[in-house]
PDB file of C-alpha atoms in Angstrom:
ATOM      1  CA  SER A   1      -9.076  16.552 -25.501  1.00  0.00           C
ATOM      2  CA  SER A   2      -5.965  15.862 -23.461  1.00  0.00           C
ATOM      3  CA  ASN A   3      -5.971  19.424 -22.070  1.00  0.00           C
ATOM      4  CA  GLU A   4      -8.992  18.514 -20.000  1.00  0.00           C
ATOM      5  CA  TYR A   5      -7.077  16.665 -17.324  1.00  0.00           C
ATOM      6  CA  ILE A   6      -4.119  17.168 -14.988  1.00  0.00           C
ATOM      7  CA  LEU A   7      -1.611  14.337 -14.681  1.00  0.00           C
ATOM      8  CA  PHE A   8       1.039  13.704 -11.997  1.00  0.00           C
ATOM      9  CA  SER A   9       3.350  10.816 -11.183  1.00  0.00           C
ATOM     10  CA  ASP A  10       5.825  10.050  -8.428  1.00  0.00           C
ATOM     11  CA  SER A  11       8.905   7.876  -8.567  1.00  0.00           C
ATOM     12  CA  TRP A  12      11.724   6.298  -6.614  1.00  0.00           C
ATOM     13  CA  ASP A  13      13.905   8.982  -8.270  1.00  0.00           C
ATOM     14  CA  GLN A  14      12.515  11.376  -5.616  1.00  0.00           C
ATOM     15  CA  THR A  15      10.773  13.653  -8.082  1.00  0.00           C
ATOM     16  CA  LEU A  16       7.115  14.447  -8.503  1.00  0.00           C
ATOM     17  CA  ILE A  17       6.270  15.351 -12.098  1.00  0.00           C
ATOM     18  CA  GLN A  18       3.291  17.198 -13.570  1.00  0.00           C
ATOM     19  CA  TRP A  19       2.980  16.249 -17.235  1.00  0.00           C
ATOM     20  CA  ASN A  20       1.942  18.215 -20.285  1.00  0.00           C
ATOM     21  CA  THR A  21      -0.940  16.065 -21.457  1.00  0.00           C
ATOM     22  CA  THR A  22      -0.753  17.385 -25.013  1.00  0.00           C
ATOM     23  CA  THR A  23       2.967  17.054 -25.749  1.00  0.00           C
ATOM     24  CA  GLY A  24       3.895  14.366 -23.232  1.00  0.00           C
ATOM     25  CA  GLY A  25       6.577  16.668 -21.817  1.00  0.00           C
ATOM     26  CA  VAL A  26       7.243  17.828 -18.275  1.00  0.00           C
ATOM     27  CA  VAL A  27       5.297  20.867 -16.997  1.00  0.00           C
ATOM     28  CA  HIS A  28       6.971  20.869 -13.604  1.00  0.00           C
ATOM     29  CA  SER A  29       9.342  18.591 -11.744  1.00  0.00           C
ATOM     30  CA  TYR A  30       9.371  18.883  -7.951  1.00  0.00           C
ATOM     31  CA  SER A  31      12.488  17.547  -6.228  1.00  0.00           C
ATOM     32  CA  ASN A  32      12.897  15.968  -2.776  1.00  0.00           C
ATOM     33  CA  HIS A  33       9.550  14.218  -3.051  1.00  0.00           C
ATOM     34  CA  GLN A  34       9.185  10.601  -1.993  1.00  0.00           C
ATOM     35  CA  THR A  35       6.698   8.045  -3.283  1.00  0.00           C
ATOM     36  CA  GLY A  36       3.190   8.892  -2.131  1.00  0.00           C
ATOM     37  CA  LEU A  37       0.735  10.996  -4.105  1.00  0.00           C
ATOM     38  CA  SER A  38      -2.895  12.040  -4.123  1.00  0.00           C
ATOM     39  CA  ILE A  39      -4.842  14.963  -5.578  1.00  0.00           C
ATOM     40  CA  LEU A  40      -7.972  16.425  -4.027  1.00  0.00           C
ATOM     41  CA  ALA A  41     -10.196  17.763  -6.814  1.00  0.00           C
ATOM     42  CA  GLY A  42     -12.085  21.019  -6.396  1.00  0.00           C
ATOM     43  CA  ASP A  43     -12.158  24.636  -7.546  1.00  0.00           C
ATOM     44  CA  SER A  44      -8.474  24.841  -6.620  1.00  0.00           C
ATOM     45  CA  PRO A  45      -7.095  21.291  -6.764  1.00  0.00           C
ATOM     46  CA  THR A  46      -4.529  20.488  -4.096  1.00  0.00           C
ATOM     47  CA  ILE A  47      -1.753  17.938  -4.332  1.00  0.00           C
ATOM     48  CA  PHE A  48      -0.685  15.819  -1.376  1.00  0.00           C
ATOM     49  CA  SER A  49       2.767  14.337  -1.748  1.00  0.00           C
ATOM     50  CA  SER A  50       5.223  12.500   0.456  1.00  0.00           C
ATOM     51  CA  PHE A  51       8.138  14.854   1.071  1.00  0.00           C
ATOM     52  CA  ASP A  52      11.574  14.492   2.670  1.00  0.00           C
ATOM     53  CA  ASN A  53      11.971  13.832   6.411  1.00  0.00           C
ATOM     54  CA  ASN A  54       8.703  11.957   6.976  1.00  0.00           C
ATOM     55  CA  THR A  55       6.638  14.960   5.897  1.00  0.00           C
ATOM     56  CA  ILE A  56       3.529  15.197   3.749  1.00  0.00           C
ATOM     57  CA  ARG A  57       3.330  18.371   1.688  1.00  0.00           C
ATOM     58  CA  GLN A  58       0.028  19.861   0.504  1.00  0.00           C
ATOM     59  CA  PHE A  59       0.250  22.460  -2.261  1.00  0.00           C
ATOM     60  CA  TYR A  60      -1.625  24.117  -5.106  1.00  0.00           C
ATOM     61  CA  LEU A  61      -0.982  23.480  -8.802  1.00  0.00           C
ATOM     62  CA  ASN A  62       1.029  26.708  -8.969  1.00  0.00           C
ATOM     63  CA  GLY A  63       3.431  25.313  -6.370  1.00  0.00           C
ATOM     64  CA  THR A  64       2.212  27.395  -3.423  1.00  0.00           C
ATOM     65  CA  ILE A  65       2.601  25.318  -0.260  1.00  0.00           C
ATOM     66  CA  ILE A  66      -0.537  25.066   1.876  1.00  0.00           C
ATOM     67  CA  ARG A  67       0.819  22.939   4.702  1.00  0.00           C
ATOM     68  CA  ASN A  68       3.518  20.513   5.703  1.00  0.00           C
ATOM     69  CA  TYR A  69       2.211  17.644   7.822  1.00  0.00           C
ATOM     70  CA  THR A  70       4.703  16.326  10.348  1.00  0.00           C
ATOM     71  CA  GLY A  71       4.392  13.691  13.028  1.00  0.00           C
ATOM     72  CA  ALA A  72       4.827  10.520  10.983  1.00  0.00           C
ATOM     73  CA  LEU A  73       7.783   8.467  12.201  1.00  0.00           C
ATOM     74  CA  THR A  74       8.725   7.151   8.744  1.00  0.00           C
ATOM     75  CA  ASN A  75       8.399   8.311   5.154  1.00  0.00           C
ATOM     76  CA  ILE A  76       4.879   8.032   3.761  1.00  0.00           C
ATOM     77  CA  VAL A  77       4.456   5.863   0.656  1.00  0.00           C
ATOM     78  CA  ASP A  78       0.706   6.099  -0.030  1.00  0.00           C
ATOM     79  CA  ILE A  79      -1.915   8.785   0.536  1.00  0.00           C
ATOM     80  CA  VAL A  80      -5.702   8.706   0.099  1.00  0.00           C
ATOM     81  CA  THR A  81      -7.527  12.039   0.354  1.00  0.00           C
ATOM     82  CA  LEU A  82     -11.081  13.057   1.206  1.00  0.00           C
ATOM     83  CA  PRO A  83     -12.380  16.563   1.943  1.00  0.00           C
ATOM     84  CA  GLY A  84     -11.096  17.481   5.408  1.00  0.00           C
ATOM     85  CA  THR A  85      -9.048  14.363   6.009  1.00  0.00           C
ATOM     86  CA  PHE A  86      -6.555  11.972   4.500  1.00  0.00           C
ATOM     87  CA  PHE A  87      -5.072   8.574   5.250  1.00  0.00           C
ATOM     88  CA  SER A  88      -1.456   7.515   4.806  1.00  0.00           C
ATOM     89  CA  ARG A  89       0.710   4.450   5.094  1.00  0.00           C
ATOM     90  CA  GLY A  90       4.444   4.094   5.468  1.00  0.00           C
ATOM     91  CA  LEU A  91       6.570   0.965   5.445  1.00  0.00           C
ATOM     92  CA  ASN A  92       5.086  -0.175   8.742  1.00  0.00           C
ATOM     93  CA  LYS A  93       2.120  -2.104  10.137  1.00  0.00           C
ATOM     94  CA  TYR A  94      -0.279   0.770  10.757  1.00  0.00           C
ATOM     95  CA  ILE A  95      -2.232   3.506   8.948  1.00  0.00           C
ATOM     96  CA  LEU A  96      -2.459   7.142   9.971  1.00  0.00           C
ATOM     97  CA  GLN A  97      -5.455   9.451   9.531  1.00  0.00           C
ATOM     98  CA  TRP A  98      -4.904  13.216   9.430  1.00  0.00           C
ATOM     99  CA  ASN A  99      -6.991  16.345   9.902  1.00  0.00           C
ATOM    100  CA  THR A 100      -6.376  18.896   7.119  1.00  0.00           C
ATOM    101  CA  SER A 101      -7.740  21.792   9.207  1.00  0.00           C
ATOM    102  CA  THR A 102      -5.316  21.314  12.088  1.00  0.00           C
ATOM    103  CA  GLY A 103      -2.538  19.359  10.395  1.00  0.00           C
ATOM    104  CA  SER A 104      -2.556  16.791  13.163  1.00  0.00           C
ATOM    105  CA  ILE A 105      -2.884  13.012  13.273  1.00  0.00           C
ATOM    106  CA  ILE A 106      -6.441  12.008  14.193  1.00  0.00           C
ATOM    107  CA  ARG A 107      -5.978   8.273  14.523  1.00  0.00           C
ATOM    108  CA  ASN A 108      -3.525   5.414  14.244  1.00  0.00           C
ATOM    109  CA  TYR A 109      -5.018   2.187  12.868  1.00  0.00           C
ATOM    110  CA  THR A 110      -3.191  -0.876  14.215  1.00  0.00           C
ATOM    111  CA  GLY A 111      -4.195  -4.477  13.594  1.00  0.00           C
ATOM    112  CA  HIS A 112      -2.126  -5.854  10.729  1.00  0.00           C
ATOM    113  CA  THR A 113       0.637  -8.223  11.790  1.00  0.00           C
ATOM    114  CA  GLU A 114       2.933  -7.375   8.850  1.00  0.00           C
ATOM    115  CA  LEU A 115       3.620  -4.319   6.650  1.00  0.00           C
ATOM    116  CA  VAL A 116       0.608  -2.505   5.189  1.00  0.00           C
ATOM    117  CA  ARG A 117       0.865  -2.485   1.376  1.00  0.00           C
ATOM    118  CA  SER A 118      -2.336  -0.739   0.276  1.00  0.00           C
ATOM    119  CA  ILE A 119      -5.084   1.524   1.542  1.00  0.00           C
ATOM    120  CA  SER A 120      -8.448   2.408   0.052  1.00  0.00           C
ATOM    121  CA  VAL A 121     -11.285   4.534   1.379  1.00  0.00           C
ATOM    122  CA  LEU A 122     -15.003   4.372   0.626  1.00  0.00           C
ATOM    123  CA  PRO A 123     -16.311   7.947   1.028  1.00  0.00           C
ATOM    124  CA  GLY A 124     -19.300   8.400   3.311  1.00  0.00           C
ATOM    125  CA  THR A 125     -20.370   9.591   6.727  1.00  0.00           C
ATOM    126  CA  PRO A 126     -18.278   8.163   8.220  1.00  0.00           C
ATOM    127  CA  PRO A 127     -15.841   6.973   5.529  1.00  0.00           C
ATOM    128  CA  ILE A 128     -14.826   3.290   5.599  1.00  0.00           C
ATOM    129  CA  LEU A 129     -11.144   2.400   5.452  1.00  0.00           C
ATOM    130  CA  PHE A 130      -9.734  -0.785   3.879  1.00  0.00           C
ATOM    131  CA  SER A 131      -6.148  -1.994   3.883  1.00  0.00           C
ATOM    132  CA  GLY A 132      -4.085  -4.848   2.463  1.00  0.00           C
ATOM    133  CA  SER A 133      -0.936  -6.255   3.977  1.00  0.00           C
ATOM    134  CA  ASP A 134       2.001  -8.629   3.831  1.00  0.00           C
ATOM    135  CA  ASP A 135      -0.031 -10.706   6.328  1.00  0.00           C
ATOM    136  CA  ASN A 136      -2.166 -11.683   3.244  1.00  0.00           C
ATOM    137  CA  SER A 137      -5.311 -10.121   4.714  1.00  0.00           C
ATOM    138  CA  VAL A 138      -7.600  -7.245   3.857  1.00  0.00           C
ATOM    139  CA  LEU A 139      -9.013  -5.398   6.850  1.00  0.00           C
ATOM    140  CA  GLN A 140     -12.057  -3.119   7.084  1.00  0.00           C
ATOM    141  CA  TRP A 141     -11.812  -0.367   9.700  1.00  0.00           C
ATOM    142  CA  ASP A 142     -14.339   1.737  11.586  1.00  0.00           C
ATOM    143  CA  THR A 143     -13.047   5.310  11.183  1.00  0.00           C
ATOM    144  CA  THR A 144     -14.994   6.522  14.233  1.00  0.00           C
ATOM    145  CA  THR A 145     -13.298   4.089  16.622  1.00  0.00           C
ATOM    146  CA  GLY A 146     -10.168   2.917  14.766  1.00  0.00           C
ATOM    147  CA  LYS A 147     -11.176  -0.690  15.328  1.00  0.00           C
ATOM    148  CA  VAL A 148     -11.131  -3.561  12.827  1.00  0.00           C
ATOM    149  CA  VAL A 149     -14.653  -4.351  11.610  1.00  0.00           C
ATOM    150  CA  ARG A 150     -13.894  -7.300   9.342  1.00  0.00           C
ATOM    151  CA  ASN A 151     -10.999  -9.477   8.223  1.00  0.00           C
ATOM    152  CA  TYR A 152     -11.101 -10.736   4.629  1.00  0.00           C
ATOM    153  CA  THR A 153      -9.034 -13.910   4.223  1.00  0.00           C
ATOM    154  CA  GLY A 154      -8.461 -15.773   0.979  1.00  0.00           C
ATOM    155  CA  HIS A 155      -5.236 -14.454  -0.497  1.00  0.00           C
ATOM    156  CA  THR A 156      -2.070 -16.534  -0.173  1.00  0.00           C
ATOM    157  CA  GLY A 157       0.353 -13.663  -0.741  1.00  0.00           C
ATOM    158  CA  SER A 158       0.862 -10.000   0.144  1.00  0.00           C
ATOM    159  CA  VAL A 159      -2.068  -7.742  -0.795  1.00  0.00           C
ATOM    160  CA  TYR A 160      -0.705  -4.808  -2.807  1.00  0.00           C
ATOM    161  CA  ALA A 161      -4.019  -3.340  -3.987  1.00  0.00           C
ATOM    162  CA  THR A 162      -7.436  -2.666  -2.477  1.00  0.00           C
ATOM    163  CA  VAL A 163     -10.355  -0.871  -4.120  1.00  0.00           C
ATOM    164  CA  ALA A 164     -13.706  -0.179  -2.451  1.00  0.00           C
ATOM    165  CA  ARG A 165     -16.744   0.960  -4.402  1.00  0.00           C
ATOM    166  CA  ALA A 166     -20.273   2.035  -3.495  1.00  0.00           C
ATOM    167  CA  GLY A 167     -22.778  -0.805  -3.427  1.00  0.00           C
ATOM    168  CA  GLY A 168     -20.721  -3.039  -1.163  1.00  0.00           C
ATOM    169  CA  LEU A 169     -18.066  -3.860  -3.766  1.00  0.00           C
ATOM    170  CA  LEU A 170     -14.553  -4.619  -2.613  1.00  0.00           C
ATOM    171  CA  PHE A 171     -11.634  -5.833  -4.742  1.00  0.00           C
ATOM    172  CA  SER A 172      -8.084  -6.731  -3.779  1.00  0.00           C
ATOM    173  CA  GLY A 173      -5.011  -7.721  -5.752  1.00  0.00           C
ATOM    174  CA  SER A 174      -2.162  -9.844  -4.477  1.00  0.00           C
ATOM    175  CA  ILE A 175       1.254 -11.135  -5.414  1.00  0.00           C
ATOM    176  CA  ASP A 176      -0.439 -14.564  -5.322  1.00  0.00           C
ATOM    177  CA  GLY A 177      -1.560 -13.661  -8.855  1.00  0.00           C
ATOM    178  CA  SER A 178      -5.238 -13.144  -8.122  1.00  0.00           C
ATOM    179  CA  VAL A 179      -7.748 -10.333  -7.850  1.00  0.00           C
ATOM    180  CA  ILE A 180     -10.531 -11.214  -5.423  1.00  0.00           C
ATOM    181  CA  GLN A 181     -13.971  -9.629  -5.394  1.00  0.00           C
ATOM    182  CA  TRP A 182     -15.409  -9.759  -1.870  1.00  0.00           C
ATOM    183  CA  ASN A 183     -18.792  -9.363  -0.324  1.00  0.00           C
ATOM    184  CA  MET A 184     -17.938  -6.304   1.759  1.00  0.00           C
ATOM    185  CA  ASP A 185     -20.526  -7.098   4.416  1.00  0.00           C
ATOM    186  CA  THR A 186     -19.936 -10.824   4.965  1.00  0.00           C
ATOM    187  CA  GLY A 187     -16.246 -11.125   4.126  1.00  0.00           C
ATOM    188  CA  LYS A 188     -16.926 -13.986   1.715  1.00  0.00           C
ATOM    189  CA  VAL A 189     -15.123 -14.376  -1.629  1.00  0.00           C
ATOM    190  CA  LEU A 190     -17.536 -13.605  -4.482  1.00  0.00           C
ATOM    191  CA  LYS A 191     -15.125 -14.190  -7.356  1.00  0.00           C
ATOM    192  CA  ASN A 192     -11.473 -14.968  -7.937  1.00  0.00           C
ATOM    193  CA  PHE A 193      -9.888 -13.470 -11.058  1.00  0.00           C
ATOM    194  CA  THR A 194      -6.725 -15.382 -11.965  1.00  0.00           C
ATOM    195  CA  ASP A 195      -4.972 -15.532 -15.329  1.00  0.00           C
ATOM    196  CA  LEU A 196      -3.541 -19.034 -15.486  1.00  0.00           C
ATOM    197  CA  THR A 197      -1.675 -18.210 -18.726  1.00  0.00           C
ATOM    198  CA  SER A 198       0.372 -15.569 -16.960  1.00  0.00           C
ATOM    199  CA  ARG A 199       4.149 -15.987 -16.620  1.00  0.00           C
ATOM    200  CA  ASN A 200       4.389 -13.871 -13.462  1.00  0.00           C
ATOM    201  CA  GLY A 201       0.956 -12.632 -12.627  1.00  0.00           C
ATOM    202  CA  SER A 202       1.686 -10.920  -9.305  1.00  0.00           C
ATOM    203  CA  VAL A 203      -0.898  -8.122  -9.077  1.00  0.00           C
ATOM    204  CA  PHE A 204       0.470  -4.784  -7.885  1.00  0.00           C
ATOM    205  CA  SER A 205      -2.393  -2.463  -8.786  1.00  0.00           C
ATOM    206  CA  VAL A 206      -6.136  -2.643  -9.356  1.00  0.00           C
ATOM    207  CA  ALA A 207      -8.583  -0.070 -10.711  1.00  0.00           C
ATOM    208  CA  VAL A 208     -12.359  -0.404 -10.872  1.00  0.00           C
ATOM    209  CA  THR A 209     -14.682   2.012 -12.634  1.00  0.00           C
ATOM    210  CA  ALA A 210     -17.055   4.034 -10.503  1.00  0.00           C
ATOM    211  CA  GLY A 211     -19.966   3.923 -12.954  1.00  0.00           C
ATOM    212  CA  SER A 212     -21.404   1.416 -15.376  1.00  0.00           C
ATOM    213  CA  PRO A 213     -20.475  -0.517 -17.315  1.00  0.00           C
ATOM    214  CA  MET A 214     -18.189  -1.703 -14.530  1.00  0.00           C
ATOM    215  CA  GLN A 215     -14.660  -2.482 -15.642  1.00  0.00           C
ATOM    216  CA  LEU A 216     -11.881  -4.097 -13.620  1.00  0.00           C
ATOM    217  CA  PHE A 217      -8.201  -3.542 -14.477  1.00  0.00           C
ATOM    218  CA  SER A 218      -5.122  -5.126 -12.942  1.00  0.00           C
ATOM    219  CA  GLY A 219      -1.472  -4.142 -13.329  1.00  0.00           C
ATOM    220  CA  THR A 220       0.936  -7.023 -13.040  1.00  0.00           C
ATOM    221  CA  ALA A 221       4.533  -8.201 -12.797  1.00  0.00           C
ATOM    222  CA  ASP A 222       4.362  -9.545 -16.357  1.00  0.00           C
ATOM    223  CA  ASN A 223       4.465  -5.926 -17.584  1.00  0.00           C
ATOM    224  CA  VAL A 224       0.850  -5.721 -18.748  1.00  0.00           C
ATOM    225  CA  VAL A 225      -2.543  -4.422 -17.704  1.00  0.00           C
ATOM    226  CA  LYS A 226      -5.509  -6.761 -17.924  1.00  0.00           C
ATOM    227  CA  LEU A 227      -9.143  -5.790 -18.375  1.00  0.00           C
ATOM    228  CA  TRP A 228     -11.412  -8.398 -16.789  1.00  0.00           C
ATOM    229  CA  ASN A 229     -14.992  -9.256 -17.563  1.00  0.00           C
ATOM    230  CA  ILE A 230     -16.500  -9.028 -14.084  1.00  0.00           C
ATOM    231  CA  SER A 231     -19.393 -11.349 -14.978  1.00  0.00           C
ATOM    232  CA  THR A 232     -17.394 -14.179 -16.551  1.00  0.00           C
ATOM    233  CA  GLY A 233     -14.038 -13.708 -14.820  1.00  0.00           C
ATOM    234  CA  VAL A 234     -12.054 -13.890 -18.069  1.00  0.00           C
ATOM    235  CA  VAL A 235      -9.488 -11.422 -19.416  1.00  0.00           C
ATOM    236  CA  GLU A 236     -11.159  -9.346 -22.141  1.00  0.00           C
ATOM    237  CA  ARG A 237      -8.131  -7.311 -23.188  1.00  0.00           C
ATOM    238  CA  THR A 238      -4.434  -7.108 -22.416  1.00  0.00           C
ATOM    239  CA  TYR A 239      -2.630  -3.765 -22.684  1.00  0.00           C
ATOM    240  CA  VAL A 240       0.935  -4.375 -23.857  1.00  0.00           C
ATOM    241  CA  GLY A 241       3.637  -1.708 -23.981  1.00  0.00           C
ATOM    242  CA  HIS A 242       5.443  -1.501 -20.659  1.00  0.00           C
ATOM    243  CA  THR A 243       8.728  -3.366 -20.228  1.00  0.00           C
ATOM    244  CA  SER A 244       8.603  -3.867 -16.450  1.00  0.00           C
ATOM    245  CA  ASP A 245       6.122  -4.261 -13.550  1.00  0.00           C
ATOM    246  CA  VAL A 246       2.984  -2.131 -13.843  1.00  0.00           C
ATOM    247  CA  ARG A 247       2.820  -0.664 -10.362  1.00  0.00           C
ATOM    248  CA  SER A 248       0.035   1.883 -10.803  1.00  0.00           C
ATOM    249  CA  VAL A 249      -3.234   1.739 -12.726  1.00  0.00           C
ATOM    250  CA  PHE A 250      -5.404   4.858 -12.656  1.00  0.00           C
ATOM    251  CA  LEU A 251      -8.814   5.342 -14.247  1.00  0.00           C
ATOM    252  CA  LEU A 252     -10.130   8.792 -15.072  1.00  0.00           C
ATOM    253  CA  GLU A 253     -13.909   8.684 -15.400  1.00  0.00           C
ATOM    254  CA  GLY A 254     -15.433  10.589 -18.304  1.00  0.00           C
ATOM    255  CA  SER A 255     -16.503  10.220 -21.878  1.00  0.00           C
ATOM    256  CA  PRO A 256     -14.422   8.350 -22.841  1.00  0.00           C
ATOM    257  CA  ARG A 257     -12.811   6.878 -19.745  1.00  0.00           C
ATOM    258  CA  ILE A 258      -9.028   7.165 -19.809  1.00  0.00           C
ATOM    259  CA  LEU A 259      -6.589   4.602 -18.462  1.00  0.00           C
ATOM    260  CA  PHE A 260      -3.176   5.685 -17.131  1.00  0.00           C
ATOM    261  CA  THR A 261      -0.417   3.374 -15.982  1.00  0.00           C
ATOM    262  CA  GLY A 262       2.940   3.779 -14.263  1.00  0.00           C
ATOM    263  CA  SER A 263       5.683   1.195 -14.407  1.00  0.00           C
ATOM    264  CA  TYR A 264       9.082   0.240 -13.093  1.00  0.00           C
ATOM    265  CA  ASP A 265      10.235   0.941 -16.679  1.00  0.00           C
ATOM    266  CA  LYS A 266      10.187   4.664 -15.602  1.00  0.00           C
ATOM    267  CA  MET A 267       7.336   5.522 -17.981  1.00  0.00           C
ATOM    268  CA  VAL A 268       3.733   6.651 -17.649  1.00  0.00           C
ATOM    269  CA  LYS A 269       1.363   5.598 -20.416  1.00  0.00           C
ATOM    270  CA  GLN A 270      -2.108   6.713 -21.448  1.00  0.00           C
ATOM    271  CA  TRP A 271      -4.273   4.096 -23.165  1.00  0.00           C
ATOM    272  CA  ASN A 272      -7.307   3.889 -25.366  1.00  0.00           C
ATOM    273  CA  ILE A 273      -9.370   1.454 -23.295  1.00  0.00           C
ATOM    274  CA  THR A 274     -11.411   0.220 -26.255  1.00  0.00           C
ATOM    275  CA  SER A 275      -8.628  -0.373 -28.780  1.00  0.00           C
ATOM    276  CA  GLY A 276      -5.865  -1.211 -26.313  1.00  0.00           C
ATOM    277  CA  GLU A 277      -3.497   1.217 -28.037  1.00  0.00           C
ATOM    278  CA  VAL A 278      -1.085   3.595 -26.320  1.00  0.00           C
ATOM    279  CA  ILE A 279      -2.240   7.195 -26.817  1.00  0.00           C
ATOM    280  CA  ASN A 280       0.730   8.827 -25.100  1.00  0.00           C
ATOM    281  CA  THR A 281       3.964   7.849 -23.355  1.00  0.00           C
ATOM    282  CA  PHE A 282       5.332  10.234 -20.734  1.00  0.00           C
ATOM    283  CA  LYS A 283       9.107  10.042 -20.282  1.00  0.00           C
ATOM    284  CA  GLY A 284      11.135  12.049 -17.799  1.00  0.00           C
ATOM    285  CA  HIS A 285      11.508  10.013 -14.624  1.00  0.00           C
ATOM    286  CA  THR A 286      14.909   8.451 -14.005  1.00  0.00           C
ATOM    287  CA  GLY A 287      13.585   5.867 -11.559  1.00  0.00           C
ATOM    288  CA  ALA A 288      10.768   3.363 -11.203  1.00  0.00           C
ATOM    289  CA  ILE A 289       7.292   4.877 -11.021  1.00  0.00           C
ATOM    290  CA  HIS A 290       5.271   4.249  -7.885  1.00  0.00           C
ATOM    291  CA  SER A 291       1.970   5.990  -8.567  1.00  0.00           C
ATOM    292  CA  VAL A 292       0.041   7.950 -11.172  1.00  0.00           C
ATOM    293  CA  PHE A 293      -2.842  10.316 -10.436  1.00  0.00           C
ATOM    294  CA  ALA A 294      -5.070  12.318 -12.781  1.00  0.00           C
ATOM    295  CA  ILE A 295      -8.037  14.635 -12.316  1.00  0.00           C
ATOM    296  CA  ALA A 296     -10.332  16.377 -14.759  1.00  0.00           C
ATOM    297  CA  ARG A 297      -9.785  20.094 -15.196  1.00  0.00           C
ATOM    298  CA  ASN A 298     -12.726  22.196 -14.033  1.00  0.00           C
TER     299      ASN A 298
END
């Protein structure tokens, strides 16, 4: 049932909202939050959110603040969390890595020649960091040294989405209208997913399932989400309902898997992946939605 997960979204309206997943209403609206959101699952889930004055705030579901992270020179717009550490990007050319025990910045990853637009982390010892940029490249980083390991070139536009998965799978989405599947180890293009029927197919968000069967979703500037057949490269289903850019696509693994999307139309939607129907529409933001994040309740 819908009570089995926790759903948050952030927006350019500077609020962070936790949604009631049964009624579609607002459980809690936190003000003075910027765009940038991640949730670390666990016995007591913690939310990481970009807060005013270049701060990242970590807090519990009940609102209790755990820590404010300071030291970033600009507002944070994306956060990726792992136990003990997290990565963030602002509207600049580098990525920061933080230590959640000390609250300090561990490392600054520099190498992109234009703004960083996406970050993704493959968990492991050590974790592997990937980033996409306005320089049209995807970079792989060594998180023990901060150095670039590999440069993936093939996109002809800014890379707004990167997703890394176990088994050497790497996907990126670009405003050039394509999603590229890469060989993580060689940097070669394995497959290019492009919908030639699309009016404005700029890809802003990509989600890939963790388990099998593997499913690839892209959120685009033509207001839809596309489900791709990874083997054939064709669009299997189009999810229609948003009225503006789909900027965030989030997959919650489970039985069944649940698809959530956030759009510049100020709405969050929950979809039945199989039928393509909207299960729930969450209204309450007064500005464009930047990201959506859900976790299963323990």
